[in-house]
PDB file of C-alpha atoms in Angstrom:
ATOM      1  CA  MET O   1     -72.448  -2.253 -59.483  1.00 60.00           C
ATOM      2  CA  ARG O   2     -69.637  -4.000 -57.608  1.00 70.00           C
ATOM      3  CA  LYS O   3     -66.667  -2.093 -56.380  1.00 70.00           C
ATOM      4  CA  ILE O   4     -63.334  -3.569 -57.353  1.00 73.00           C
ATOM      5  CA  ASN O   5     -60.505  -3.251 -54.892  1.00 70.00           C
ATOM      6  CA  SER O   6     -57.931  -1.360 -56.898  1.00 74.00           C
ATOM      7  CA  ARG O   7     -55.412  -1.396 -54.036  1.00 75.00           C
ATOM      8  CA  PRO O   8     -54.958  -4.938 -52.693  1.00 71.00           C
ATOM      9  CA  ALA O   9     -53.415  -5.372 -49.220  1.00 74.00           C
ATOM     10  CA  LYS O  10     -49.653  -5.482 -49.197  1.00 81.00           C
ATOM     11  CA  GLY O  11     -47.339  -7.031 -46.688  1.00 83.00           C
ATOM     12  CA  ARG O  12     -47.591  -9.959 -44.380  1.00 84.00           C
ATOM     13  CA  PRO O  13     -51.058 -11.229 -43.465  1.00 83.00           C
ATOM     14  CA  ALA O  14     -52.180 -10.673 -39.857  1.00 83.00           C
ATOM     15  CA  LEU O  15     -51.669 -13.525 -37.403  1.00 82.00           C
ATOM     16  CA  PRO O  16     -54.678 -15.162 -35.771  1.00 85.00           C
ATOM     17  CA  ALA O  17     -55.566 -13.722 -32.354  1.00 81.00           C
ATOM     18  CA  GLU O  18     -54.277 -16.767 -30.410  1.00 82.00           C
ATOM     19  CA  GLU O  19     -50.821 -16.483 -32.019  1.00 81.00           C
ATOM     20  CA  ARG O  20     -50.442 -12.716 -31.680  1.00 82.00           C
ATOM     21  CA  LYS O  21     -48.217 -11.303 -28.976  1.00 81.00           C
ATOM     22  CA  SER O  22     -50.306  -8.502 -27.569  1.00 80.00           C
ATOM     23  CA  ILE O  23     -49.040  -7.963 -24.009  1.00 84.00           C
ATOM     24  CA  VAL O  24     -46.328  -5.341 -23.718  1.00 85.00           C
ATOM     25  CA  VAL O  25     -43.934  -5.410 -20.770  1.00 86.00           C
ATOM     26  CA  THR O  26     -41.703  -2.389 -20.274  1.00 89.00           C
ATOM     27  CA  ALA O  27     -38.270  -2.432 -18.708  1.00 88.00           C
ATOM     28  CA  LYS O  28     -36.003   0.500 -17.960  1.00 93.00           C
ATOM     29  CA  PHE O  29     -32.271   0.330 -18.597  1.00 94.00           C
ATOM     30  CA  ASP O  30     -29.511   2.826 -18.058  1.00 95.00           C
ATOM     31  CA  ILE O  31     -27.198   3.462 -21.009  1.00 95.00           C
ATOM     32  CA  ASP O  32     -24.582   0.881 -19.989  1.00 96.00           C
ATOM     33  CA  GLU O  33     -27.135  -1.854 -19.280  1.00 95.00           C
ATOM     34  CA  TYR O  34     -28.917  -1.154 -22.562  1.00 95.00           C
ATOM     35  CA  GLN O  35     -25.673  -1.349 -24.506  1.00 96.00           C
ATOM     36  CA  GLN O  36     -24.766  -4.624 -22.761  1.00 95.00           C
ATOM     37  CA  MET O  37     -28.167  -6.084 -23.597  1.00 93.00           C
ATOM     38  CA  MET O  38     -27.959  -4.944 -27.226  1.00 94.00           C
ATOM     39  CA  ASP O  39     -24.442  -6.383 -27.594  1.00 95.00           C
ATOM     40  CA  LYS O  40     -25.679  -9.734 -26.307  1.00 93.00           C
ATOM     41  CA  ALA O  41     -28.700  -9.625 -28.628  1.00 93.00           C
ATOM     42  CA  ILE O  42     -26.499  -8.833 -31.646  1.00 94.00           C
ATOM     43  CA  THR O  43     -24.065 -11.589 -30.673  1.00 93.00           C
ATOM     44  CA  ALA O  44     -26.974 -14.031 -30.407  1.00 92.00           C
ATOM     45  CA  GLY O  45     -28.319 -12.835 -33.764  1.00 94.00           C
ATOM     46  CA  LEU O  46     -31.692 -11.864 -32.294  1.00 93.00           C
ATOM     47  CA  LYS O  47     -33.802  -8.747 -32.312  1.00 93.00           C
ATOM     48  CA  LYS O  48     -34.055  -6.838 -29.062  1.00 92.00           C
ATOM     49  CA  SER O  49     -37.583  -8.076 -28.286  1.00 91.00           C
ATOM     50  CA  GLU O  50     -36.730 -11.687 -29.173  1.00 92.00           C
ATOM     51  CA  TYR O  51     -33.642 -11.575 -26.967  1.00 93.00           C
ATOM     52  CA  LEU O  52     -35.560 -10.134 -23.999  1.00 92.00           C
ATOM     53  CA  ARG O  53     -38.379 -12.656 -24.434  1.00 91.00           C
ATOM     54  CA  HIS O  54     -35.941 -15.586 -24.630  1.00 92.00           C
ATOM     55  CA  SER O  55     -33.902 -14.427 -21.636  1.00 90.00           C
ATOM     56  CA  ALA O  56     -37.054 -13.839 -19.556  1.00 89.00           C
ATOM     57  CA  LEU O  57     -38.466 -17.284 -20.314  1.00 90.00           C
ATOM     58  CA  HIS O  58     -35.313 -19.385 -20.196  1.00 90.00           C
ATOM     59  CA  CYS O  59     -33.122 -17.834 -17.510  1.00 86.00           C
ATOM     60  CA  LYS O  60     -32.525 -19.256 -14.050  1.00 83.00           C
ATOM     61  CA  VAL O  61     -33.580 -16.937 -11.236  1.00 76.00           C
ATOM     62  CA  VAL O  62     -31.984 -17.333  -7.821  1.00 77.00           C
ATOM     63  CA  GLU O  63     -34.045 -15.944  -4.991  1.00 82.00           C
ATOM     64  CA  ARG O  64     -32.521 -13.452  -2.600  1.00 85.00           C
ATOM     65  CA  LEU O  65     -31.370 -14.583   0.792  1.00 82.00           C
ATOM     66  CA  LYS O  66     -33.568 -13.790   3.756  1.00 85.00           C
ATOM     67  CA  PRO O  67     -32.076 -11.659   6.548  1.00 86.00           C
ATOM     68  CA  LYS O  68     -32.002 -14.726   8.794  1.00 81.00           C
ATOM     69  CA  ASP O  69     -29.968 -16.627   6.193  1.00 82.00           C
ATOM     70  CA  VAL O  70     -27.554 -13.721   5.693  1.00 85.00           C
ATOM     71  CA  LYS O  71     -26.955 -13.609   9.454  1.00 83.00           C
ATOM     72  CA  ALA O  72     -26.346 -17.376   9.520  1.00 83.00           C
ATOM     73  CA  ILE O  73     -23.780 -17.080   6.727  1.00 84.00           C
ATOM     74  CA  ARG O  74     -22.000 -14.227   8.500  1.00 85.00           C
ATOM     75  CA  ASP O  75     -21.905 -16.230  11.723  1.00 82.00           C
ATOM     76  CA  LEU O  76     -20.522 -19.258   9.888  1.00 83.00           C
ATOM     77  CA  GLN O  77     -17.888 -17.061   8.217  1.00 86.00           C
ATOM     78  CA  GLY O  78     -16.860 -15.731  11.637  1.00 83.00           C
ATOM     79  CA  ILE O  79     -16.567 -19.265  12.997  1.00 83.00           C
ATOM     80  CA  ALA O  80     -14.523 -20.316   9.969  1.00 83.00           C
ATOM     81  CA  GLU O  81     -12.165 -17.356  10.434  1.00 83.00           C
ATOM     82  CA  ASN O  82     -11.711 -18.182  14.124  1.00 80.00           C
ATOM     83  CA  LEU O  83     -10.984 -21.809  13.309  1.00 81.00           C
ATOM     84  CA  ASN O  84      -8.506 -20.707  10.669  1.00 82.00           C
ATOM     85  CA  GLN O  85      -6.649 -18.542  13.202  1.00 79.00           C
ATOM     86  CA  ILE O  86      -6.537 -21.412  15.700  1.00 80.00           C
ATOM     87  CA  ALA O  87      -5.314 -23.765  12.972  1.00 79.00           C
ATOM     88  CA  LYS O  88      -2.515 -21.337  12.061  1.00 79.00           C
ATOM     89  CA  PHE O  89      -1.540 -21.157  15.726  1.00 76.00           C
ATOM     90  CA  CYS O  90      -1.449 -24.955  16.019  1.00 75.00           C
ATOM     91  CA  ASN O  91       0.560 -25.121  12.799  1.00 77.00           C
ATOM     92  CA  ALA O  92       3.090 -22.708  14.276  1.00 74.00           C
ATOM     93  CA  ILE O  93       3.379 -24.928  17.368  1.00 75.00           C
ATOM     94  CA  LEU O  94       3.934 -27.997  15.185  1.00 73.00           C
ATOM     95  CA  ARG O  95       6.613 -26.264  13.130  1.00 78.00           C
ATOM     96  CA  GLY O  96       8.300 -25.183  16.358  1.00 75.00           C
ATOM     97  CA  GLY O  97       9.136 -28.798  17.110  1.00 65.00           C
ATOM     98  CA  ILE O  98       6.428 -29.650  19.646  1.00 65.00           C
ATOM     99  CA  ASN O  99       5.066 -32.909  18.313  1.00 63.00           C
ATOM    100  CA  ASP O 100       2.573 -33.874  20.986  1.00 71.00           C
ATOM    101  CA  GLU O 101      -0.031 -36.297  19.601  1.00 75.00           C
ATOM    102  CA  ARG O 102      -2.892 -34.346  21.223  1.00 69.00           C
ATOM    103  CA  VAL O 103      -1.892 -31.122  19.464  1.00 72.00           C
ATOM    104  CA  VAL O 104      -1.738 -32.949  16.123  1.00 74.00           C
ATOM    105  CA  ARG O 105      -5.182 -34.495  16.662  1.00 75.00           C
ATOM    106  CA  THR O 106      -6.627 -31.142  17.760  1.00 76.00           C
ATOM    107  CA  TYR O 107      -5.118 -29.459  14.731  1.00 77.00           C
ATOM    108  CA  GLN O 108      -6.652 -32.073  12.391  1.00 80.00           C
ATOM    109  CA  ASP O 109     -10.057 -31.720  14.077  1.00 78.00           C
ATOM    110  CA  ILE O 110      -9.922 -27.955  13.639  1.00 80.00           C
ATOM    111  CA  VAL O 111      -9.005 -28.254   9.954  1.00 82.00           C
ATOM    112  CA  ASP O 112     -11.831 -30.758   9.411  1.00 81.00           C
ATOM    113  CA  SER O 113     -14.283 -28.463  11.234  1.00 81.00           C
ATOM    114  CA  ARG O 114     -13.234 -25.500   9.126  1.00 82.00           C
ATOM    115  CA  GLU O 115     -13.701 -27.464   5.900  1.00 83.00           C
ATOM    116  CA  PHE O 116     -17.146 -28.572   7.073  1.00 81.00           C
ATOM    117  CA  ILE O 117     -18.194 -24.996   7.866  1.00 81.00           C
ATOM    118  CA  VAL O 118     -16.874 -23.725   4.531  1.00 82.00           C
ATOM    119  CA  SER O 119     -18.878 -26.441   2.763  1.00 80.00           C
ATOM    120  CA  LEU O 120     -21.992 -25.343   4.681  1.00 77.00           C
ATOM    121  CA  ILE O 121     -21.424 -21.771   3.532  1.00 77.00           C
ATOM    122  CA  LYS O 122     -21.085 -22.943  -0.072  1.00 79.00           C
ATOM    123  CA  ILE O 123     -24.306 -24.943   0.212  1.00 75.00           C
ATOM    124  CA  TYR O 124     -26.110 -21.960   1.725  1.00 72.00           C
ATOM    125  CA  ARG O 125     -24.929 -19.680  -1.057  1.00 73.00           C
ATOM    126  CA  ASN O 126     -25.458 -22.279  -3.805  1.00 69.00           C
ATOM    127  CA  THR O 127     -21.992 -21.455  -5.135  1.00 57.00           C
ATOM    128  CA  THR O 128     -18.641 -23.123  -5.460  1.00 50.00           C
ATOM    129  CA  ASP O 129     -16.634 -20.003  -4.585  1.00 50.00           C
ATOM    130  CA  SER O 130     -14.219 -20.314  -1.726  1.00 45.00           C
ATOM    131  CA  VAL O 131     -14.564 -18.163   1.359  1.00 44.00           C
TER     132      VAL O 131
END
């Protein structure tokens, strides 16, 4: 005698093994970070897991600077500050009425050098923020 299934399966059929998402990755958040993430997920209209998966796969990651690079940026910032102080001094001389052509040329060279160093810092940081 054959047994008849009196309780057929309910719900969604199981996905094939190659389509199933079976690897679980855990992440720890503090309360504020979790709330921020959930607000973004709700705004995007996604479930928490979908939002995390999408942000992990489609975000742009910028690598951290190496200690050597951080030192180079600090040195460049120091040079830029020194050039800025010298430029202010030359500007004060020019406003005082001394209009020697050499001072004007030196002042312009200093300003150009400062702009070049600031652009190097921006390139190093991969940002457009000013120093």
